[in-house]
Amino acid sequence: MPKKTGTKKTPPKKTARPRNAFYAQSGGVTAVINASAAGVIEACRRAGSRIGKVYAGRNGIVGALTEDLIDTSKESAAAIRALRHTPSGAFGSARFKLKKFEDNPAQYQRLIEVFRAHDIGYFFYNGGGDSADTCLKVSQLADNLGYPIQAIHVPKTVDNDLPITDCCPGFGSVAKYVAVSIREAGFDVASMAKTSTKVFIMEVMGRHAGWIAAAGGLAAEKEGDSPHIILFPEITFDEDKFCARVKECVEKYGYCAIVVSEGVKTADGKFLSDAGLRDAFGHAQLGGVAPVIAQLVKSKLNYKYHWAVADYLQRAARHIASKVDVEQAYAVGKAAVELALKGHNSVMPTIVRTSSSPYKWKIGMAPLDKVANQEKMLPRDYITEDGFHITAKGRRYLSPLIRGEDYPPYKDGLPQYVTLKNAPLKKKLDTPFVL
Amino acid sequence: MPKKTGTKKTPPKKTARPRNAFYAQSGGVTAVINASAAGVIEACRRAGSRIGKVYAGRNGIVGALTEDLIDTSKESAAAIRALRHTPSGAFGSARFKLKKFEDNPAQYQRLIEVFRAHDIGYFFYNGGGDSADTCLKVSQLADNLGYPIQAIHVPKTVDNDLPITDCCPGFGSVAKYVAVSIREAGFDVASMAKTSTKVFIMEVMGRHAGWIAAAGGLAAEKEGDSPHIILFPEITFDEDKFCARVKECVEKYGYCAIVVSEGVKTADGKFLSDAGLRDAFGHAQLGGVAPVIAQLVKSKLNYKYHWAVADYLQRAARHIASKVDVEQAYAVGKAAVELALKGHNSVMPTIVRTSSSPYKWKIGMAPLDKVANQEKMLPRDYITEDGFHITAKGRRYLSPLIRGEDYPPYKDGLPQYVTLKNAPLKKKLDTPFVL
């Protein structure tokens, strides 16, 4: 509230000290989740007297439960700005889901105890579907336990599986990484195919839905372009059909480039990655569907192959982040604060697509109870009828999300990512909490 | 030669038609071998009447043997310029080594037959150690078979193992990719380690020497930075020592990021990648040392892990190419033509480092018989005494090679790489050649 001047007789109104905000990162990190953090923190700083300090949870919600809070006011404006171009979770993330209130009320009582000790009135939770559920539960603390708090979920997930929002910050950058990488590898294999490698297999993330694999399809803009085949979790793997298609591609184009989702399943519903490889002691090999496909290509078709598993490289690849994605990640962080200032609780800012061509988007809002525990699956009509590629409709949806480059600064050839001081906030409770 | 005007009485001097040039790409391709191609072709075009046309071998030397030549004069100046930012081998590469002259003179006779048919007087061969040997053999055709030709080798290899030259074009870019990737993945794992992944393993190329793995070390600029451990082919893998170090890192830094060379060997001299994994039928699993290390981390230390195998992605990654590397790749292509015009035969342009700090380099020249069949190994004093990282000396050598960014142009979020027309030159021989 601005201080009134020029009316000496009225003493400046003593306002209540503004309540502090809590921010935490949850689940698997992305190339742009820190851009959302920058959006939240910078918006809170701009809010002036309406919001106090921003305390981040060290390692996500775990930091709240253990009262391990980070005082972000100790970070310089430059450091917070640098979060925009820094991948991963600067405060630490966590794979930790709160229990249902009925099953573990102690967890919620502890949260309130910590929040009350640090006068936290705003809860910004940056994560995917599970986190939306946690955020929903926290948003109900006022009703359930009489602690007033506004909980806003900030969407983040490479999996692109949150409902209502047109896309999820984090997805566009992994999508760009995958499309760029399979284009580049395709050029490589095309050069080698005459006398050497004929089949290249690139494994990408997406255990439940084929969004990321689908993004690889963007690299193929005309007949014969890499990738020639995409294997989706949505399409049951058919060995014969797959081998026939690989053969067809090698005969027609000289080589075959394949994007395979880690979530591809066989007809019996098992992950293909679990279907065969064992170590010398007979233990199932841990992870990796690409080598399984490679083995198949070798044994059934006898083509020379190479395979890659991008794993964390794909979701950490800030160096090739999508500019659209970075902007949206920042925007949802900023919007979360604005929604809180408008008095909202239990909501999530969303990306609303208003036009695909030219691509236009704006920020919307969704109630958390409509977001939590819902998965947005890849529509069947984004996948071609034969199950091996994306349709024009899928392309229309995906293409805008990878647009634009947003390079980090470099020094001596290496990207300059920020590591925050992450100064611990002094604890006020003398009760430890066992997770 | 410009036509003289104004001297009607002297007819334009009839010069001998200039001889044509042959250019071919050999072995595994890189992110910048096409920059060398651009260097060769643009220099030949600038040479005007001194060099005729540049004919490229489709799929390397195989194109010469089968008279499958590409007329590069059909490509626009813009297309040749675009080679500078296009990864892979635009004319197709080949893994094909000429036999010794004594063992297969027919191969050499065929080469001369093709060269004579197309009046080829310059042979530019763009490859690594094996290719230098092929180029050397071709350079001796004048003496051995009376066919006058100047053969110049253009250095290229991600393996950085050519002697005399300070570094090899192609290496700097894969080095940058690896250093950037392990830095990014390290940030990711650091975020997750509290409740999830504690160990990350990234496999990189380098079957015989640890140059590429060493480059990963550049990402670690201060205590605790990723990568914490590098596994080199030069250092025998010691399971106990390795596990102890992983444990130490996890306890000290919260996580452990590892770069492992595909060429790591056990005490009995076997590749670690061959040491264990089998498919369900008992066949040795094909490739991949990262999952073997992961299995070890799981079984001995019980840490949650993730692993990545970059494979072709690392050498095709033109999107994150080193500017120094691109410039050197172009420069050696250009220099090869200049050496030819000066009358040299059987030589290779080299990179000569004149200063490390600030980094300065120039083009030198090496005789091919000193280059062929030599491997430059990673010096032991570039590796720390404990065998797990690079020394300050190694860093001093490696660091300049990854400097600078040289981004390709993008459209709709994707890098725009050129695909040439690759118009076949009309065959003049009616004799097919079986490889």
CSV table of C-alpha atoms in Angstrom, one decimal, chain B residues 20-361:
chain,number,residue,atom,x,y,z
B,20,ASN,CA,39.9,-31.3,-62.4
B,21,ALA,CA,39.9,-32.1,-58.7
B,22,PHE,CA,38.5,-35.1,-56.8
B,23,TYR,CA,37.2,-34.7,-53.3
B,24,ALA,CA,35.9,-37.4,-51.0
B,25,GLN,CA,34.9,-37.9,-47.4
B,26,SER,CA,36.1,-41.0,-45.5
B,27,GLY,CA,35.3,-42.8,-42.3
B,28,GLY,CA,33.0,-41.7,-39.5
B,29,VAL,CA,31.6,-38.3,-40.2
B,30,THR,CA,31.7,-35.3,-37.9
B,31,ALA,CA,29.8,-32.1,-37.2
B,32,VAL,CA,32.3,-30.1,-39.4
B,33,ILE,CA,33.6,-32.3,-42.1
B,34,ASN,CA,31.3,-30.5,-44.5
B,35,ALA,CA,33.0,-27.2,-43.5
B,36,SER,CA,36.2,-28.7,-44.9
B,37,ALA,CA,34.3,-29.7,-48.0
B,38,ALA,CA,33.2,-26.0,-48.3
B,39,GLY,CA,36.8,-25.0,-47.8
B,40,VAL,CA,38.0,-27.2,-50.6
B,41,ILE,CA,35.2,-26.4,-53.1
B,42,GLU,CA,35.2,-22.6,-52.5
B,43,ALA,CA,39.0,-22.5,-52.8
B,44,CYS,CA,38.9,-24.5,-56.0
B,45,ARG,CA,36.2,-22.1,-57.4
B,46,ARG,CA,38.3,-19.1,-56.4
B,47,ALA,CA,41.4,-20.7,-58.2
B,48,GLY,CA,39.6,-19.9,-61.4
B,49,SER,CA,41.5,-21.2,-64.4
B,50,ARG,CA,44.0,-23.1,-62.4
B,51,ILE,CA,41.7,-25.9,-61.3
B,52,GLY,CA,38.8,-27.2,-63.4
B,53,LYS,CA,35.8,-28.7,-61.7
B,54,VAL,CA,35.5,-30.4,-58.4
B,55,TYR,CA,34.1,-33.9,-58.6
B,56,ALA,CA,33.1,-35.5,-55.3
B,57,GLY,CA,33.1,-39.2,-54.8
B,58,ARG,CA,29.7,-40.5,-53.9
B,59,ASN,CA,30.3,-42.4,-50.7
B,60,GLY,CA,33.9,-41.6,-50.5
B,61,ILE,CA,36.5,-43.6,-52.4
B,62,VAL,CA,33.8,-46.1,-53.4
B,63,GLY,CA,32.5,-43.4,-55.7
B,64,ALA,CA,35.9,-43.2,-57.4
B,65,LEU,CA,36.2,-46.9,-57.8
B,66,THR,CA,32.7,-47.3,-59.2
B,67,GLU,CA,32.9,-44.0,-61.3
B,68,ASP,CA,30.1,-42.7,-59.3
B,69,LEU,CA,31.1,-39.0,-59.3
B,70,ILE,CA,29.2,-35.9,-58.3
B,71,ASP,CA,29.6,-32.8,-60.3
B,72,THR,CA,29.8,-30.1,-57.5
B,73,SER,CA,29.8,-27.3,-60.1
B,74,LYS,CA,26.0,-28.0,-60.3
B,75,GLU,CA,25.7,-26.7,-56.7
B,76,SER,CA,24.9,-23.1,-56.1
B,77,ALA,CA,27.3,-20.9,-54.1
B,78,ALA,CA,24.7,-20.7,-51.4
B,79,ALA,CA,24.5,-24.5,-51.1
B,80,ILE,CA,28.3,-24.8,-50.8
B,81,ARG,CA,28.3,-22.0,-48.2
B,82,ALA,CA,25.6,-23.9,-46.3
B,83,LEU,CA,27.9,-26.9,-46.0
B,84,ARG,CA,29.8,-24.9,-43.5
B,85,HIS,CA,26.9,-25.3,-41.0
B,86,THR,CA,25.7,-28.8,-42.1
B,87,PRO,CA,26.9,-31.8,-40.1
B,88,SER,CA,27.7,-35.3,-41.6
B,89,GLY,CA,29.1,-36.1,-45.0
B,90,ALA,CA,27.2,-34.3,-47.7
B,91,PHE,CA,28.5,-36.6,-50.5
B,92,GLY,CA,28.3,-39.7,-48.5
B,93,SER,CA,31.3,-41.2,-46.6
B,94,ALA,CA,32.6,-44.7,-46.6
B,95,ARG,CA,34.3,-47.2,-44.3
B,96,PHE,CA,36.5,-48.6,-47.1
B,97,LYS,CA,40.3,-49.0,-47.0
B,98,LEU,CA,42.3,-49.5,-50.1
B,99,LYS,CA,44.4,-52.6,-50.0
B,100,LYS,CA,48.2,-52.4,-50.2
B,101,PHE,CA,49.3,-51.8,-53.7
B,102,GLU,CA,51.0,-55.2,-53.9
B,103,ASP,CA,47.9,-57.0,-52.7
B,104,ASN,CA,45.4,-55.4,-55.0
B,105,PRO,CA,47.0,-53.4,-57.9
B,106,ALA,CA,43.6,-53.7,-59.7
B,107,GLN,CA,42.1,-51.2,-57.3
B,108,TYR,CA,44.8,-48.7,-58.2
B,109,GLN,CA,44.6,-49.3,-61.9
B,110,ARG,CA,40.9,-48.7,-61.7
B,111,LEU,CA,41.4,-45.5,-59.8
B,112,ILE,CA,43.8,-44.2,-62.5
B,113,GLU,CA,41.3,-45.3,-65.2
B,114,VAL,CA,38.6,-43.3,-63.6
B,115,PHE,CA,40.9,-40.3,-62.9
B,116,ARG,CA,42.2,-40.3,-66.4
B,117,ALA,CA,38.7,-40.5,-67.9
B,118,HIS,CA,37.8,-37.4,-66.0
B,119,ASP,CA,41.2,-35.7,-66.1
B,120,ILE,CA,41.6,-35.6,-62.4
B,121,GLY,CA,44.9,-34.0,-61.3
B,122,TYR,CA,44.1,-33.2,-57.7
B,123,PHE,CA,43.0,-35.7,-55.1
B,124,PHE,CA,41.6,-34.2,-51.8
B,125,TYR,CA,40.8,-36.9,-49.3
B,126,ASN,CA,39.1,-35.9,-46.1
B,127,GLY,CA,39.5,-38.4,-43.3
B,128,GLY,CA,41.4,-39.8,-40.3
B,129,GLY,CA,44.3,-42.2,-40.0
B,130,ASP,CA,43.2,-44.9,-42.3
B,131,SER,CA,42.3,-42.3,-44.9
B,132,ALA,CA,45.7,-40.7,-44.6
B,133,ASP,CA,47.1,-44.1,-45.6
B,134,THR,CA,44.8,-44.3,-48.6
B,135,CYS,CA,45.8,-40.8,-49.6
B,136,LEU,CA,49.5,-41.7,-49.3
B,137,LYS,CA,49.0,-44.6,-51.6
B,138,VAL,CA,47.2,-42.4,-54.1
B,139,SER,CA,50.0,-39.8,-53.9
B,140,GLN,CA,52.4,-42.5,-55.0
B,141,LEU,CA,50.5,-43.3,-58.2
B,142,ALA,CA,52.7,-41.0,-60.2
B,143,ASP,CA,55.7,-43.0,-59.2
B,144,ASN,CA,54.1,-46.4,-59.2
B,145,LEU,CA,51.9,-46.2,-62.3
B,146,GLY,CA,53.0,-43.1,-64.1
B,147,TYR,CA,49.8,-41.2,-63.5
B,148,PRO,CA,50.5,-37.6,-62.5
B,149,ILE,CA,48.4,-36.6,-59.5
B,150,GLN,CA,48.7,-34.4,-56.4
B,151,ALA,CA,47.1,-36.0,-53.4
B,152,ILE,CA,46.5,-33.9,-50.3
B,153,HIS,CA,44.9,-35.3,-47.1
B,154,VAL,CA,42.4,-33.1,-45.3
B,155,PRO,CA,42.4,-34.0,-41.6
B,156,LYS,CA,39.2,-35.1,-40.0
B,157,THR,CA,38.4,-37.2,-37.0
B,158,VAL,CA,36.4,-36.9,-33.8
B,159,ASP,CA,39.0,-39.2,-32.3
B,160,ASN,CA,41.7,-36.5,-32.3
B,161,ASP,CA,44.3,-39.2,-32.9
B,162,LEU,CA,46.2,-37.9,-36.0
B,163,PRO,CA,49.9,-37.1,-35.3
B,164,ILE,CA,51.7,-33.9,-35.9
B,165,THR,CA,48.6,-31.7,-36.2
B,166,ASP,CA,47.9,-30.1,-32.8
B,167,CYS,CA,44.2,-31.2,-33.1
B,168,CYS,CA,41.9,-32.7,-35.6
B,169,PRO,CA,38.9,-30.9,-37.1
B,170,GLY,CA,35.8,-32.7,-35.8
B,171,PHE,CA,37.2,-33.2,-32.3
B,172,GLY,CA,36.5,-29.7,-31.0
B,173,SER,CA,32.8,-30.0,-31.6
B,174,VAL,CA,32.3,-33.4,-30.1
B,175,ALA,CA,34.4,-32.2,-27.2
B,176,LYS,CA,32.1,-29.2,-26.8
B,177,TYR,CA,29.0,-31.4,-27.0
B,178,VAL,CA,30.3,-33.8,-24.3
B,179,ALA,CA,31.4,-31.0,-22.0
B,180,VAL,CA,28.1,-29.1,-22.4
B,181,SER,CA,26.0,-32.2,-22.0
B,182,ILE,CA,27.7,-33.5,-18.8
B,183,ARG,CA,27.5,-30.0,-17.3
B,184,GLU,CA,23.8,-29.9,-18.0
B,185,ALA,CA,23.1,-33.5,-16.8
B,186,GLY,CA,25.2,-32.8,-13.7
B,187,PHE,CA,22.9,-29.9,-12.9
B,188,ASP,CA,19.9,-32.2,-13.4
B,189,VAL,CA,21.2,-34.9,-11.1
B,190,ALA,CA,22.2,-32.5,-8.4
B,191,SER,CA,18.6,-31.3,-8.3
B,192,MET,CA,17.2,-34.9,-8.0
B,193,ALA,CA,19.8,-36.5,-5.8
B,194,LYS,CA,18.1,-35.9,-2.4
B,195,THR,CA,15.2,-38.3,-3.1
B,196,SER,CA,16.0,-39.9,-6.4
B,197,THR,CA,18.9,-40.4,-8.9
B,198,LYS,CA,22.3,-40.2,-7.3
B,199,VAL,CA,24.5,-41.4,-10.0
B,200,PHE,CA,24.5,-40.5,-13.7
B,201,ILE,CA,26.6,-42.2,-16.3
B,202,MET,CA,27.2,-40.8,-19.8
B,203,GLU,CA,29.0,-42.9,-22.4
B,204,VAL,CA,31.0,-41.2,-25.0
B,205,MET,CA,33.0,-42.3,-28.1
B,206,GLY,CA,36.7,-43.2,-28.1
B,207,ARG,CA,37.4,-46.9,-28.5
B,208,HIS,CA,41.2,-46.5,-28.5
B,209,ALA,CA,42.0,-43.2,-26.9
B,210,GLY,CA,40.4,-41.1,-24.2
B,211,TRP,CA,40.4,-37.7,-25.9
B,212,ILE,CA,36.6,-37.3,-26.0
B,213,ALA,CA,36.1,-38.6,-22.5
B,214,ALA,CA,38.8,-36.1,-21.4
B,215,ALA,CA,36.9,-33.3,-22.9
B,216,GLY,CA,34.1,-34.0,-20.5
B,217,GLY,CA,36.4,-32.9,-17.8
B,218,LEU,CA,36.3,-29.3,-19.0
B,219,ALA,CA,32.9,-29.0,-17.5
B,220,ALA,CA,34.3,-29.4,-14.0
B,221,GLU,CA,35.8,-26.0,-13.2
B,222,LYS,CA,35.8,-26.2,-9.4
B,223,GLU,CA,35.6,-28.7,-6.6
B,224,GLY,CA,32.4,-30.7,-6.7
B,225,ASP,CA,31.4,-29.8,-10.3
B,226,SER,CA,30.2,-32.4,-12.7
B,227,PRO,CA,31.8,-34.7,-14.0
B,228,HIS,CA,33.3,-36.2,-10.8
B,229,ILE,CA,34.7,-39.2,-12.5
B,230,ILE,CA,36.0,-39.9,-16.0
B,231,LEU,CA,36.8,-43.4,-17.1
B,232,PHE,CA,39.5,-43.5,-19.7
B,233,PRO,CA,40.5,-46.4,-22.1
B,234,GLU,CA,44.1,-45.6,-21.0
B,235,ILE,CA,43.4,-46.6,-17.4
B,236,THR,CA,42.5,-50.2,-16.5
B,237,PHE,CA,39.1,-50.3,-14.9
B,238,ASP,CA,39.4,-51.2,-11.2
B,239,GLU,CA,35.9,-52.1,-9.9
B,240,ASP,CA,36.7,-51.5,-6.2
B,241,LYS,CA,38.5,-48.3,-6.7
B,242,PHE,CA,35.7,-47.0,-8.9
B,243,CYS,CA,33.0,-48.0,-6.5
B,244,ALA,CA,34.9,-46.4,-3.6
B,245,ARG,CA,35.2,-43.2,-5.6
B,246,VAL,CA,31.5,-43.1,-6.5
B,247,LYS,CA,30.6,-43.6,-2.8
B,248,GLU,CA,32.9,-40.8,-1.8
B,249,CYS,CA,31.4,-38.4,-4.3
B,250,VAL,CA,27.8,-39.2,-3.3
B,251,GLU,CA,28.7,-38.7,0.3
B,252,LYS,CA,30.6,-35.5,-0.3
B,253,TYR,CA,28.6,-33.8,-3.1
B,254,GLY,CA,25.3,-35.6,-2.8
B,255,TYR,CA,25.6,-37.1,-6.3
B,256,CYS,CA,28.1,-38.4,-8.8
B,257,ALA,CA,28.3,-37.7,-12.5
B,258,ILE,CA,30.5,-40.0,-14.6
B,259,VAL,CA,31.8,-39.8,-18.2
B,260,VAL,CA,32.8,-43.2,-19.4
B,261,SER,CA,34.6,-43.9,-22.7
B,262,GLU,CA,33.3,-46.8,-24.7
B,263,GLY,CA,36.8,-48.1,-24.8
B,264,VAL,CA,37.3,-48.7,-21.1
B,265,LYS,CA,38.9,-52.1,-20.5
B,266,THR,CA,39.3,-54.5,-17.6
B,267,ALA,CA,42.7,-55.9,-16.4
B,268,ASP,CA,42.5,-58.8,-18.9
B,269,GLY,CA,42.4,-56.3,-21.8
B,270,LYS,CA,38.7,-56.9,-22.6
B,271,PHE,CA,36.3,-54.1,-23.3
B,272,LEU,CA,34.1,-53.6,-20.2
B,273,SER,CA,31.1,-53.2,-22.6
B,274,ASP,CA,31.5,-56.8,-23.6
B,275,ALA,CA,31.8,-57.9,-20.0
B,276,GLY,CA,28.5,-59.2,-18.9
B,277,LEU,CA,25.2,-58.2,-20.5
B,278,ARG,CA,23.5,-60.9,-22.5
B,279,ASP,CA,20.1,-61.1,-24.1
B,280,ALA,CA,17.5,-63.7,-23.0
B,281,PHE,CA,19.1,-66.2,-25.4
B,282,GLY,CA,22.5,-65.8,-23.9
B,283,HIS,CA,24.0,-63.7,-26.7
B,284,ALA,CA,26.3,-60.9,-25.6
B,285,GLN,CA,24.6,-57.6,-25.7
B,286,LEU,CA,25.7,-55.4,-28.5
B,287,GLY,CA,27.4,-52.3,-27.2
B,288,GLY,CA,27.0,-50.0,-24.3
B,289,VAL,CA,29.4,-49.7,-21.4
B,290,ALA,CA,27.1,-47.2,-19.6
B,291,PRO,CA,24.5,-49.9,-18.6
B,292,VAL,CA,27.3,-52.1,-17.4
B,293,ILE,CA,28.6,-49.4,-15.1
B,294,ALA,CA,25.0,-48.6,-14.0
B,295,GLN,CA,24.4,-52.3,-13.1
B,296,LEU,CA,27.6,-52.2,-11.0
B,297,VAL,CA,26.5,-49.0,-9.2
B,298,LYS,CA,23.2,-50.6,-8.5
B,299,SER,CA,24.5,-54.0,-7.3
B,300,LYS,CA,27.5,-52.8,-5.3
B,301,LEU,CA,26.3,-49.5,-4.0
B,302,ASN,CA,22.5,-49.6,-4.4
B,303,TYR,CA,22.3,-46.0,-5.6
B,304,LYS,CA,19.6,-45.0,-8.0
B,305,TYR,CA,21.2,-44.2,-11.3
B,306,HIS,CA,20.4,-43.0,-14.8
B,307,TRP,CA,22.6,-43.5,-17.9
B,308,ALA,CA,22.9,-42.1,-21.3
B,309,VAL,CA,24.6,-43.2,-24.5
B,310,ALA,CA,25.2,-40.2,-26.8
B,311,ASP,CA,26.5,-42.3,-29.7
B,312,TYR,CA,26.0,-40.5,-33.1
B,313,LEU,CA,24.3,-37.6,-31.4
B,314,GLN,CA,27.7,-36.4,-30.2
B,315,ARG,CA,29.4,-36.3,-33.5
B,316,ALA,CA,26.4,-35.0,-35.5
B,317,ALA,CA,25.7,-32.2,-33.0
B,318,ARG,CA,26.3,-29.3,-35.4
B,319,HIS,CA,23.9,-27.2,-33.3
B,320,ILE,CA,26.5,-26.9,-30.5
B,321,ALA,CA,29.6,-27.0,-32.7
B,322,SER,CA,32.8,-25.3,-31.5
B,323,LYS,CA,33.5,-22.1,-33.5
B,324,VAL,CA,37.2,-22.8,-33.3
B,325,ASP,CA,36.5,-26.3,-34.8
B,326,VAL,CA,34.4,-24.9,-37.6
B,327,GLU,CA,37.0,-22.4,-38.5
B,328,GLN,CA,39.8,-25.0,-38.5
B,329,ALA,CA,37.8,-27.4,-40.5
B,330,TYR,CA,37.2,-24.8,-43.2
B,331,ALA,CA,40.8,-23.7,-43.0
B,332,VAL,CA,42.3,-27.1,-43.6
B,333,GLY,CA,40.0,-27.6,-46.6
B,334,LYS,CA,41.1,-24.3,-48.1
B,335,ALA,CA,44.7,-24.9,-47.3
B,336,ALA,CA,44.7,-28.3,-49.0
B,337,VAL,CA,43.8,-26.5,-52.3
B,338,GLU,CA,46.5,-23.8,-51.7
B,339,LEU,CA,49.1,-26.5,-51.1
B,340,ALA,CA,48.1,-28.3,-54.3
B,341,LEU,CA,48.3,-25.0,-56.2
B,342,LYS,CA,51.8,-24.6,-54.8
B,343,GLY,CA,52.7,-27.9,-56.3
B,344,HIS,CA,52.7,-30.1,-53.2
B,345,ASN,CA,51.9,-33.8,-53.2
B,346,SER,CA,51.5,-36.3,-50.4
B,347,VAL,CA,51.0,-33.8,-47.6
B,348,MET,CA,48.4,-32.8,-45.1
B,349,PRO,CA,47.7,-29.3,-43.8
B,350,THR,CA,47.9,-29.3,-40.0
B,351,ILE,CA,46.8,-27.1,-37.2
B,352,VAL,CA,49.8,-25.5,-35.4
B,353,ARG,CA,49.2,-24.1,-32.0
B,354,THR,CA,51.4,-21.0,-31.5
B,355,SER,CA,49.9,-20.0,-28.1
B,356,SER,CA,47.5,-21.6,-25.6
B,357,SER,CA,46.7,-18.4,-23.7
B,358,PRO,CA,45.5,-16.5,-25.6
B,359,TYR,CA,44.8,-19.3,-28.0
B,360,LYS,CA,46.4,-18.8,-31.4
B,361,TRP,CA,46.9,-21.2,-34.3
